[in-house]
CSV table of C-alpha atoms and ligand atoms in Angstrom, one decimal:
chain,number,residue,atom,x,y,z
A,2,UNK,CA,3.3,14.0,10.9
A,3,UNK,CA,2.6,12.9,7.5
A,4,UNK,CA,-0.6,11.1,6.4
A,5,UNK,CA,0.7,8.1,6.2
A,6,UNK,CA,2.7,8.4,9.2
A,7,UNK,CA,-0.4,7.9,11.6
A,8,UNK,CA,-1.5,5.1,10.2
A,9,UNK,CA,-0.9,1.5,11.4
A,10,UNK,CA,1.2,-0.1,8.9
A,11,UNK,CA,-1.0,-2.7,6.9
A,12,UNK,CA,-0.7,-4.5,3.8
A,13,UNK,CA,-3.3,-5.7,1.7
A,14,UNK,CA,-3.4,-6.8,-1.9
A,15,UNK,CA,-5.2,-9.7,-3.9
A,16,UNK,CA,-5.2,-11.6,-7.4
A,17,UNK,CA,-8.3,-12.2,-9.6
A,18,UNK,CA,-9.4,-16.2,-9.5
A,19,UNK,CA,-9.2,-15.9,-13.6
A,20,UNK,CA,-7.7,-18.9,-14.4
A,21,UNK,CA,-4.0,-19.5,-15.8
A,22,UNK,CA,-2.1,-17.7,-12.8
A,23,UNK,CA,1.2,-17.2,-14.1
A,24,UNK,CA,4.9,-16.6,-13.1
A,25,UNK,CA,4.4,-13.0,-13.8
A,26,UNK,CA,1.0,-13.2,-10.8
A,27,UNK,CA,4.1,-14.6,-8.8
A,28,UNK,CA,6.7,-12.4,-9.0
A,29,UNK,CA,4.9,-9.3,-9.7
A,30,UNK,CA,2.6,-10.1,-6.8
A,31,UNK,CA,2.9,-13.2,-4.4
A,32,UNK,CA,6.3,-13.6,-3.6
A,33,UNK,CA,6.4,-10.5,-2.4
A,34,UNK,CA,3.2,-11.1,-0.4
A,35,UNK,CA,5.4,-13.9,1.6
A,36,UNK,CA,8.1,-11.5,2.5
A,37,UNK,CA,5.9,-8.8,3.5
A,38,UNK,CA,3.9,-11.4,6.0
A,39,UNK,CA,7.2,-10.9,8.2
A,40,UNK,CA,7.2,-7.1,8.1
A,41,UNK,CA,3.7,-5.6,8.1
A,42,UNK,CA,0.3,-6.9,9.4
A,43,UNK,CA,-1.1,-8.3,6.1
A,44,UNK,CA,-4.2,-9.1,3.8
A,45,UNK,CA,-4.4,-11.4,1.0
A,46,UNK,CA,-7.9,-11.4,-1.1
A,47,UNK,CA,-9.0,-13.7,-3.8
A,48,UNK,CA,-10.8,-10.8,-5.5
A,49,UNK,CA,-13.8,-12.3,-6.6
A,50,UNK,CA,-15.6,-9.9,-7.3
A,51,UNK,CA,-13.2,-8.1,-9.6
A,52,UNK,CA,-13.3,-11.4,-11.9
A,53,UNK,CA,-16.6,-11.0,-12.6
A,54,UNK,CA,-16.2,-7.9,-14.2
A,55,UNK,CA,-15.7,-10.0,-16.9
A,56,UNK,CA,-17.7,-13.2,-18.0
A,57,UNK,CA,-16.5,-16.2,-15.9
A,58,UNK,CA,-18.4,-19.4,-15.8
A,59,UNK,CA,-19.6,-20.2,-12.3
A,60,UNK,CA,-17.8,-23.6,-11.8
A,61,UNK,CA,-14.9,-22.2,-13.2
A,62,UNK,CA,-14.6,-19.4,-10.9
A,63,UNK,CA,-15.3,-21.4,-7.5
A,64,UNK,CA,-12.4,-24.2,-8.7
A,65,UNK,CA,-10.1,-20.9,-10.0
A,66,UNK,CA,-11.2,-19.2,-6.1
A,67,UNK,CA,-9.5,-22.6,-4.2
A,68,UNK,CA,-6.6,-22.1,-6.7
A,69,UNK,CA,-5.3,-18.6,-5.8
A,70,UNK,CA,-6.0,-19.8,-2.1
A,71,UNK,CA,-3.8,-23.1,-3.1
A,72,UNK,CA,-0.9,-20.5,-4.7
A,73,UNK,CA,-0.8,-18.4,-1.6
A,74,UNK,CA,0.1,-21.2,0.5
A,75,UNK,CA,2.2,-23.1,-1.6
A,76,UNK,CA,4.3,-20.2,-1.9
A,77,UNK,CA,4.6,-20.0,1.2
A,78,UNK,CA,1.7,-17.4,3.1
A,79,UNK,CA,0.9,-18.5,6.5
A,80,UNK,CA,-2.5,-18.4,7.6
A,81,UNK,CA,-1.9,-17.9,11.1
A,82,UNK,CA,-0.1,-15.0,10.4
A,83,UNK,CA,-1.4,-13.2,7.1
A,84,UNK,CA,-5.1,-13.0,6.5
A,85,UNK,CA,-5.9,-14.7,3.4
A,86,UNK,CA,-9.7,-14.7,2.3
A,87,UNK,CA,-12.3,-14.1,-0.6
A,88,UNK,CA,-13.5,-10.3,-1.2
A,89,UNK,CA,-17.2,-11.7,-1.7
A,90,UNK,CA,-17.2,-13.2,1.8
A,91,UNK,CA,-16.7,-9.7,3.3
A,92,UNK,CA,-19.9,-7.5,2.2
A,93,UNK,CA,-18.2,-4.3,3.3
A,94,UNK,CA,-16.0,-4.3,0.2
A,95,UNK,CA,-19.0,-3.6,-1.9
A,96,UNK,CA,-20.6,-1.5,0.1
A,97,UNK,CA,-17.6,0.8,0.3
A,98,UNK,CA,-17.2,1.2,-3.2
A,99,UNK,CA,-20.6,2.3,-3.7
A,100,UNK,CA,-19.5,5.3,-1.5
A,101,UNK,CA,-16.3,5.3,-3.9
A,102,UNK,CA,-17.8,5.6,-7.0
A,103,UNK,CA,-19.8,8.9,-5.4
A,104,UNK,CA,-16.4,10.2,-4.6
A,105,UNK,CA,-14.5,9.3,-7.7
A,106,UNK,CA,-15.1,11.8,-10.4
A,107,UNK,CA,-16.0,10.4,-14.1
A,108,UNK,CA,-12.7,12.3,-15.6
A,109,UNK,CA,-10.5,10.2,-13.3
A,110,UNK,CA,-12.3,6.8,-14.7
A,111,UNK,CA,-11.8,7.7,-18.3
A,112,UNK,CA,-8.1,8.2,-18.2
A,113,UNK,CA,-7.8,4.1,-16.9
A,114,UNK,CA,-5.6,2.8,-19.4
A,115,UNK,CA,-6.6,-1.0,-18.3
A,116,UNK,CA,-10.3,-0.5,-19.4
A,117,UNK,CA,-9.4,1.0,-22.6
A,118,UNK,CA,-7.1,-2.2,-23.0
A,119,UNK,CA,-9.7,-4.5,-21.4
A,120,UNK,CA,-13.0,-3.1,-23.6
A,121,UNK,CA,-11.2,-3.2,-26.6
A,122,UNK,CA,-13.0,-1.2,-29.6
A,123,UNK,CA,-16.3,-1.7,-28.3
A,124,UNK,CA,-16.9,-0.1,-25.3
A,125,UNK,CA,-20.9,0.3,-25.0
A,126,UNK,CA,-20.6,-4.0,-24.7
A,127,UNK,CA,-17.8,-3.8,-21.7
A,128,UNK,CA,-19.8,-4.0,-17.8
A,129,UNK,CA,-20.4,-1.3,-16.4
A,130,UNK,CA,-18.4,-3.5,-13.3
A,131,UNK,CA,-14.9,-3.3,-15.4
A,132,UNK,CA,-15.5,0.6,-16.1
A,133,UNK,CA,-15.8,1.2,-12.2
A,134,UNK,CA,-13.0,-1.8,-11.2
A,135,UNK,CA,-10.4,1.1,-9.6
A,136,UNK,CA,-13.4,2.4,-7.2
A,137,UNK,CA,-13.8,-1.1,-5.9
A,138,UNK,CA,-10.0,-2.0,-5.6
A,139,UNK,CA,-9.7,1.5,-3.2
A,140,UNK,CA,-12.8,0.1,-1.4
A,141,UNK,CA,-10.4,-3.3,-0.8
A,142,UNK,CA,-7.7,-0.9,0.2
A,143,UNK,CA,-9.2,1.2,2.5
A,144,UNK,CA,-12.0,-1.4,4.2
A,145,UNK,CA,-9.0,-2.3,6.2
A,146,UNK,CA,-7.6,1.4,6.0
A,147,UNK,CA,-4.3,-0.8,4.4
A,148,UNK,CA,-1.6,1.7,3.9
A,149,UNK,CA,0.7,-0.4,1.6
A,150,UNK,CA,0.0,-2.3,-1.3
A,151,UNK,CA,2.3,-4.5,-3.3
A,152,UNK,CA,1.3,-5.4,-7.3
A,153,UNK,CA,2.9,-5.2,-10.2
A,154,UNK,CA,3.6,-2.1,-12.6
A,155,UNK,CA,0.2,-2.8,-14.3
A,156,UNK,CA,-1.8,-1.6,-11.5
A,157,UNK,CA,0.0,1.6,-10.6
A,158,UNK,CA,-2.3,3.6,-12.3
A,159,UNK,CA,-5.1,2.3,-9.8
A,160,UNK,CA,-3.0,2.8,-6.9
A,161,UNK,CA,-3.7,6.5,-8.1
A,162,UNK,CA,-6.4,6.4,-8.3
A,163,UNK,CA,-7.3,5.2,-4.8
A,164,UNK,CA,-4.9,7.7,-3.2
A,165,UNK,CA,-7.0,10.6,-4.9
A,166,UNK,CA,-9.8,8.8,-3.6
A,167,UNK,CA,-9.1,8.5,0.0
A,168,UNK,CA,-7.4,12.0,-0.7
A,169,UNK,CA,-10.8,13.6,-1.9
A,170,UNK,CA,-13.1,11.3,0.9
A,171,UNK,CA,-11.1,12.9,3.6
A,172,UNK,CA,-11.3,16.3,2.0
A,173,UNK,CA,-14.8,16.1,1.1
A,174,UNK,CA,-16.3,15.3,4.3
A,175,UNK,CA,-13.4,17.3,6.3
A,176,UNK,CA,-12.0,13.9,8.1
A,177,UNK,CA,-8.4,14.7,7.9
A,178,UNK,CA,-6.3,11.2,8.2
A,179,UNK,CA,-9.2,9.3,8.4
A,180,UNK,CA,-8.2,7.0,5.3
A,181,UNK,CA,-4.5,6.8,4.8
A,182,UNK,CA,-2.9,7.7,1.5
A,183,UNK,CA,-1.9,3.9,0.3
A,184,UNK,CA,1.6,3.1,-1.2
A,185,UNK,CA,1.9,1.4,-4.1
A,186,UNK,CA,4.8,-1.3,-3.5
A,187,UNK,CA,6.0,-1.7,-7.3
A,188,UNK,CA,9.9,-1.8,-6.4
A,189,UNK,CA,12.0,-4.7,-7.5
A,190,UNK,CA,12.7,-7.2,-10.2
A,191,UNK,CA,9.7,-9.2,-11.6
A,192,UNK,CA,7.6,-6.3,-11.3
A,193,UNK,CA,6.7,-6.3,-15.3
A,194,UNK,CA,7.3,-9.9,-16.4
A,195,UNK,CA,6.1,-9.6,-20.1
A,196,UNK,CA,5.0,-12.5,-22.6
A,197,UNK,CA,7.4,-14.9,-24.1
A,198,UNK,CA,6.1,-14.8,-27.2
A,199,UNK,CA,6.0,-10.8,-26.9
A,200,UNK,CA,8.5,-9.4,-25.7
A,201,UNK,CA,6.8,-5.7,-25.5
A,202,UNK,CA,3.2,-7.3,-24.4
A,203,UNK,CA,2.5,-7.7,-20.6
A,204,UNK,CA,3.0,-11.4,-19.3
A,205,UNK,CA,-1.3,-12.2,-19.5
A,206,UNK,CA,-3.9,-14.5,-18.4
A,207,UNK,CA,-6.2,-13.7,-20.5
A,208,UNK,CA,-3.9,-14.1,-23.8
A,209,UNK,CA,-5.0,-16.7,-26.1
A,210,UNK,CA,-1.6,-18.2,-26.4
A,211,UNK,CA,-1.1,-20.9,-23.4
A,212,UNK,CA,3.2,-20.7,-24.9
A,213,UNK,CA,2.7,-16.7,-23.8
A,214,UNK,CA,3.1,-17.7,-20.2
A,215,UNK,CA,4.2,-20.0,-17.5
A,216,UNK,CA,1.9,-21.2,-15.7
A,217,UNK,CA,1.9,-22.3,-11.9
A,218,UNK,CA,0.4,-25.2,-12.3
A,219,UNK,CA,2.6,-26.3,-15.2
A,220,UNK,CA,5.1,-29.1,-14.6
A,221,UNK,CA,8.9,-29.5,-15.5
A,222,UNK,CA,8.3,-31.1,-18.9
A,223,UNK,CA,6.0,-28.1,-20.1
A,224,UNK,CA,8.0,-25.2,-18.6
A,225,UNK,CA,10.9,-26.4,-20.3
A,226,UNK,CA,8.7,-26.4,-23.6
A,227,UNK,CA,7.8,-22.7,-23.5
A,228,UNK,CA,11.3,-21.7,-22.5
A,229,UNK,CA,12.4,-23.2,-24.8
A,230,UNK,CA,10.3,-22.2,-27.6
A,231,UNK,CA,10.0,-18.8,-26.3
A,232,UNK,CA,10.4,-15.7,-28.9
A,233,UNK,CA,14.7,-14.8,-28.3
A,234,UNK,CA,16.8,-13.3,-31.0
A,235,UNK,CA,20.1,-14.2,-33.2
A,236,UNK,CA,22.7,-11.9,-31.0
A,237,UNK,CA,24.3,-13.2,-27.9
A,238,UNK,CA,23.8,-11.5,-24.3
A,239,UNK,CA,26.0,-8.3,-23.6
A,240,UNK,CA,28.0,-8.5,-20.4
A,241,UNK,CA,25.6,-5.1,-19.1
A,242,UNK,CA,22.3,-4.4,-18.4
A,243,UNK,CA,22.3,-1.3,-21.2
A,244,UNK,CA,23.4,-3.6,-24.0
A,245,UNK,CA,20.0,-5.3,-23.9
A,246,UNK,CA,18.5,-2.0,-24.8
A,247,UNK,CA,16.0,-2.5,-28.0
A,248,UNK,CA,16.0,-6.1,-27.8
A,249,UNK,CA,12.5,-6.5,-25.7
A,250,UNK,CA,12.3,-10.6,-25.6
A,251,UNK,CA,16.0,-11.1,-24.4
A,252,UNK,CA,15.5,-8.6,-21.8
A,253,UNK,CA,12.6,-10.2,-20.7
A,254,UNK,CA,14.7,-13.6,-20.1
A,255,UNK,CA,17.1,-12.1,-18.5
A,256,UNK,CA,14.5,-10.5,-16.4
A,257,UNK,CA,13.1,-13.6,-15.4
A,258,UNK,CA,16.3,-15.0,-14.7
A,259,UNK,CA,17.4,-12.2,-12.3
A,260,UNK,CA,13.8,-12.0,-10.5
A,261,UNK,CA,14.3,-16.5,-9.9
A,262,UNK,CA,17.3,-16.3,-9.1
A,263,UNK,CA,17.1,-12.8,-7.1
A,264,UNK,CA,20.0,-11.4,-8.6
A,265,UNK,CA,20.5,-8.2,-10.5
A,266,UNK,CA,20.6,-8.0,-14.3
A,267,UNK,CA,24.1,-7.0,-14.5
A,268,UNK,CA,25.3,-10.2,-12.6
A,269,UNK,CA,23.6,-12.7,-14.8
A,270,UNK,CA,24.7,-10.6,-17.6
A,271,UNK,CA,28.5,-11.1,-15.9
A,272,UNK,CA,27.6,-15.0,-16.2
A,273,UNK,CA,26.4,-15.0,-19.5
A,274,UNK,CA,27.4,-12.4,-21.2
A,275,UNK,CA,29.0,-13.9,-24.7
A,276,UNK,CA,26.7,-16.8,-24.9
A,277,UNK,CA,24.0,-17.2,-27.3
A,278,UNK,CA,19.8,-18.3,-26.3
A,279,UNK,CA,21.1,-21.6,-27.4
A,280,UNK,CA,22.9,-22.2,-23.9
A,281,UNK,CA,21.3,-19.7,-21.6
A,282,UNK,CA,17.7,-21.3,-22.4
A,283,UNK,CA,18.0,-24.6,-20.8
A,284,UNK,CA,19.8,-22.7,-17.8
A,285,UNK,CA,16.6,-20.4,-17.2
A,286,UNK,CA,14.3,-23.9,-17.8
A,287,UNK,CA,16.7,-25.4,-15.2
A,288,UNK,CA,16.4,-22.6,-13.0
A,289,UNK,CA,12.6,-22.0,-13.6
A,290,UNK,CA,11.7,-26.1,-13.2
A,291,UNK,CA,13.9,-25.6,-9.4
A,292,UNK,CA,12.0,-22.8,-8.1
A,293,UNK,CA,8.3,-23.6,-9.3
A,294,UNK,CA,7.9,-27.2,-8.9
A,295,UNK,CA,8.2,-27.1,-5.9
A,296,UNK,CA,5.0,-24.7,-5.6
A,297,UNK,CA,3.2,-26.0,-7.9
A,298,UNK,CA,3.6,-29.9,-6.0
A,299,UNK,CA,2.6,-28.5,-2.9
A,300,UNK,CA,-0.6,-26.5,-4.8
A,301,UNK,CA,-1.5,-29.5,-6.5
A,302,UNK,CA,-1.4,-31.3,-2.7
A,303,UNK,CA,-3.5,-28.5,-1.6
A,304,UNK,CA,-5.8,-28.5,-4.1
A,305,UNK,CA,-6.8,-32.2,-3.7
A,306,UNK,CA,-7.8,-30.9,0.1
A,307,UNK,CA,-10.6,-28.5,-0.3
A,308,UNK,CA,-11.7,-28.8,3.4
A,309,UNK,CA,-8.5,-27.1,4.4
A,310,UNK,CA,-8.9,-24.5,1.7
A,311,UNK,CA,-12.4,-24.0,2.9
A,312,UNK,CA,-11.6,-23.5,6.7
A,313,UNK,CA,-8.5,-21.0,6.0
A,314,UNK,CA,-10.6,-18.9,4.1
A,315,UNK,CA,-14.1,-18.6,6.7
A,316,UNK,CA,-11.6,-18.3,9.1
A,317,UNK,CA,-9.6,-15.5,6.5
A,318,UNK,CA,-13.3,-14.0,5.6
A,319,UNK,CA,-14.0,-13.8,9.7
A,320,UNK,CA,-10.8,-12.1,10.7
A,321,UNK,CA,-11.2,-9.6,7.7
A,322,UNK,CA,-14.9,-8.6,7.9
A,323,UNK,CA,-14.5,-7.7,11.6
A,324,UNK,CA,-12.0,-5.2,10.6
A,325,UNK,CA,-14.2,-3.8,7.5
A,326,UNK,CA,-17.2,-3.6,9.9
A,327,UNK,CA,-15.3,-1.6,12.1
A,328,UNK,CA,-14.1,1.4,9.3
A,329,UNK,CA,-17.2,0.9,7.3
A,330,UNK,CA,-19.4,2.0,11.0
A,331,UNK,CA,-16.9,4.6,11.0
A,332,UNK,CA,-17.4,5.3,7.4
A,333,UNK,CA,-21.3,5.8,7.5
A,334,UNK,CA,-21.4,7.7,10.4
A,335,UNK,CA,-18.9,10.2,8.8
A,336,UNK,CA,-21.3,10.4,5.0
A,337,UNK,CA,-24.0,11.0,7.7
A,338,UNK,CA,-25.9,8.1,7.5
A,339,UNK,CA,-28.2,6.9,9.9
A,340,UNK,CA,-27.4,3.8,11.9
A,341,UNK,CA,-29.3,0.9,12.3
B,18,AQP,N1,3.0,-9.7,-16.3
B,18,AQP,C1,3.0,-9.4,-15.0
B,18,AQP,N2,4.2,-9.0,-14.4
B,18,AQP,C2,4.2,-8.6,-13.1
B,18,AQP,N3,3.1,-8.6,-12.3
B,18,AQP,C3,1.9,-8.9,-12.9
B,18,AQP,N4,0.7,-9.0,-12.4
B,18,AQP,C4,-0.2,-9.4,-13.4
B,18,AQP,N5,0.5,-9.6,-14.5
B,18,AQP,C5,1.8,-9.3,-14.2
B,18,AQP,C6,0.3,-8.7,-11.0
B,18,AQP,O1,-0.3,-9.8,-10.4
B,18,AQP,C7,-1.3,-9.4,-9.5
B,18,AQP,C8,-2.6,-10.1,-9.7
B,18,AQP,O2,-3.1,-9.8,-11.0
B,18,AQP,P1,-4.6,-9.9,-11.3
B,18,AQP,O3,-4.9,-11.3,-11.5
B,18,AQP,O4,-5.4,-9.3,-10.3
B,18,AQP,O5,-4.8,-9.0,-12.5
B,18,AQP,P2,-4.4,-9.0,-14.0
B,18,AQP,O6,-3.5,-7.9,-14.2
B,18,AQP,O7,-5.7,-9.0,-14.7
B,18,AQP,O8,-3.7,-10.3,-14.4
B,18,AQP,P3,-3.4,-10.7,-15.8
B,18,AQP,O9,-2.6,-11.9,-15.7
B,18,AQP,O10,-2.8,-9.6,-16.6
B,18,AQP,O11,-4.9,-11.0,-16.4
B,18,AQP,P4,-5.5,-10.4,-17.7
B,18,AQP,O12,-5.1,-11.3,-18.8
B,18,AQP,O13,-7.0,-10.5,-17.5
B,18,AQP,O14,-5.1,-9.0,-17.9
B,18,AQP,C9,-1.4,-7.9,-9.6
B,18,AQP,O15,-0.6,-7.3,-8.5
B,18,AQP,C10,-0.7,-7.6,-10.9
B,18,AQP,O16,-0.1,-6.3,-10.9
C-alpha cells in the first residue's frame, strides 16, 4: 500500500484575501475547487494568515477576507458540501507550523524561488512570516491530513516542500503514514495564466498595472478594455499549438481562450487559425464578459450580505477546527508533549 493509499481522500487548498483576485486565482485555483467539491471531501481557506506576511491594512484585509468567501460561492462552492472558512479562525494551523518550521531544515527554505521573487533585493527588510510561508501552507495541508491539493503552477514548489515535510515528520518521530504525502493537483489548462501586458510574467495581484489582469470583480465594459488593450503581436494565429512557440502574449490569449471555453489549444487554433488579434480579441472579450459576469453579479450580491458570509464561515471555521483538533492531539502526543 502506498502512503497515500491509506489515506482518506481530502482536498484542501486556499487563496490569500490580497485584494484584486484575478482570472488567473480562478482558473489556476477556484474552478477547479467547484469540480473537486463533487469528487473528494473538500477544504477551502481564506488564508489569512499567509496575507499578512506582507503589509495589509486591517480594514482592507477583513473587506478582502468576505471577498474570497464571496468568489468561492459565486463560482459556485457549496457550503453544505465543501468546507469553506478562514485559516485565523482555526488556531491549530499556527500551532502546527511552529512544529513545521522545527522539522523543515533552513537549506530547503532558501531554495523558495517565491521569497526570492517576493523580498526583492532587500531581504534583511522581508518578515520573517514570508521567509517561513511554505512551513505554514504544510501546517494548512496536513491539519486536516488533506492528501490533495489543487493550485496553480506557482505553488508547486511548496507543494515540495510540504511532502518533504510530512516525509521527514513521519521519519523523524518513526510514525510511518501518519501524515500523508500530499498531491499537488496542477494538471490542466489555466494552470499558469500570465499577465496581459507580459506575456512571460505570472498573471499577479500584486503588479502595479490594474490593465495586467482581469479582475473578478470587473464588469463587461472594463474586461473588454484590457482585452482589448492587452500586449498581442503583428502575426496571425497558426492553425497548431507549436506554431505559437516564441510568441509568449499570443499564447497567453489563446490560453485563456482554451481554459474559458474548456477546449484544447489546438481546437481554438482550428477556429482561428489565419486570423489576426484584430478579430480574435473581441471574441475572447465576448467569451470572457459570458463566463465572468455572471460570477462577478452574484459576488457583488453576496458581498452586499455580510451576515450570510459571516455565518458560512463560523460554521466553515467549526467544521474545520474540529478536524485540526483532532490531528493536532495526535500530533503532540507523537513530539511527546504533555497534555493538558
Ligand atoms: N497567474 C496565475 N495563474 C494560475 N494560477 C494562479 N494562482 C495565482 N496566480 C495564478 C493560483 O491562485 C491560487 C491563490 O493564489 P494566492 O492568492 O494564494 O497566491 P498568489 O500566488 O500570491 O497570488 P498572486 O495573484 O500571484 O499574488 P501576488 O501578486 O502577491 O504574487 C493559488 O493556487 C495560485 O497557485
Amino acid at each position: 500500500m502506498t502512503e497515500q493509499a491509506s489515506h482518506t481522500p481530502r482536498v484542501f487548498s486556499g487563496v490569500q484575501p490580497t485584494g484584486n483576485l484575478h482570472l488567473g486565482n480562478y482558473l489556476g485555483a477556484i474552478r477547479k475547487f467547484v469540480t473537486l467539491q463533487h469528487e473528494m471531501a473538500s477544504m477551502f481557506c481564506i488564508v489569512d494568515l499567509h496575507a499578512i506576511t506582507v503589509w495589509q491594512d486591517p480594514k482592507a484585509l477583513k473587506a478582502q477576507t468576505g471577498e474570497i468567501a464571496a468568489a468561492y460561492l459565486a463560482a459556485g462552492i457549496d457550503p453544505e458540501r465543501a468546507i469553506i472558512f478562514h485559516q485565523s479562525a482555526v488556531p491549530q494551523h499556527a500551532e502546527l507550523a511552529w512544529i513545521f518550521q522545527c522539522v523543515a531544515r533552513m537549506g530547503w527554505l532558501n531554495r523558495m524561488t517565491q521569497f526570492k521573487d517576493k523580498a526583492g533585493k532587500d531581504k534583511e527588510r522581508a518578515s520573517v512570516g514570508l521567509f517561513t510561508y511554505p512551513t505554514l501552507m504544510a501546517a494548512d495541508i496536513l491539519a486536516y491530513k488533506a492528501t490533495h491539493v489543487p493550485v496553480g503552477e506557482d505553488q508547486k514548489q511548496h507543494l515540495e516542500l510540504a511532502r518533504d515535510i510530512a516525509g521527514k515528520f513521519n521519519l523523524d518521530f518513526g510514525a510511518e503514514d501518519f501524515f500523508p504525502l500530499p498531491e499537488p493537483l496542477i494538471r490542466g489548462a489555466g494552470a499558469r495564466v500570465m499577465s496581459l501586458r507580459d506575456g512571460t510574467a505570472k498573471m499577479s495581484k500584486s503588479d502595479p498595472s490594474d490593465n495586467s489582469r482581469i479582475t473578478l470583480t470587473d464588469d463587461a465594459d472594463a474586461i473588454a478594455k484590457k482585452i482589448k488593450k492587452a500586449k498581442s503581436d503583428p502575426e496571425v494565429l497558426p492553425s497548431e499549438e507549436a506554431g505559437l512557440e516564441g510568441r509568449p502574449e499570443a499564447a497567453n490569449l489563446v490560453g485563456i481562450y482554451a481554459a474559458l471555453s474548456q477546449k484544447s489549444m489546438d481546437d481554438v487554433l482550428f477556429e482561428f487559425g489565419g486570423q489576426g488579434f484584430g478579430a480574435f480579441k473581441p471574441a475572447l472579450a465576448e467569451l470572457a464578459v459570458e463566463k465572468l459576469a455572471p460570477i462577478s453579479a452574484e459576488m457583488r450580491r453576496l458581498m452586499d450580505d455580510p451576515a450570510h458570509i459571516d455565518r458560512v464561515l463560523k460554521d466553515g471555521a467549526r467544521r474545520a477546527g474540529a478536524i485540526a483538533e483532532g490531528v493536532l492531539a495526535d500530533t503532540k502526543k507523537i513530539v511527546g508533549f504533555l497534555g493538558r
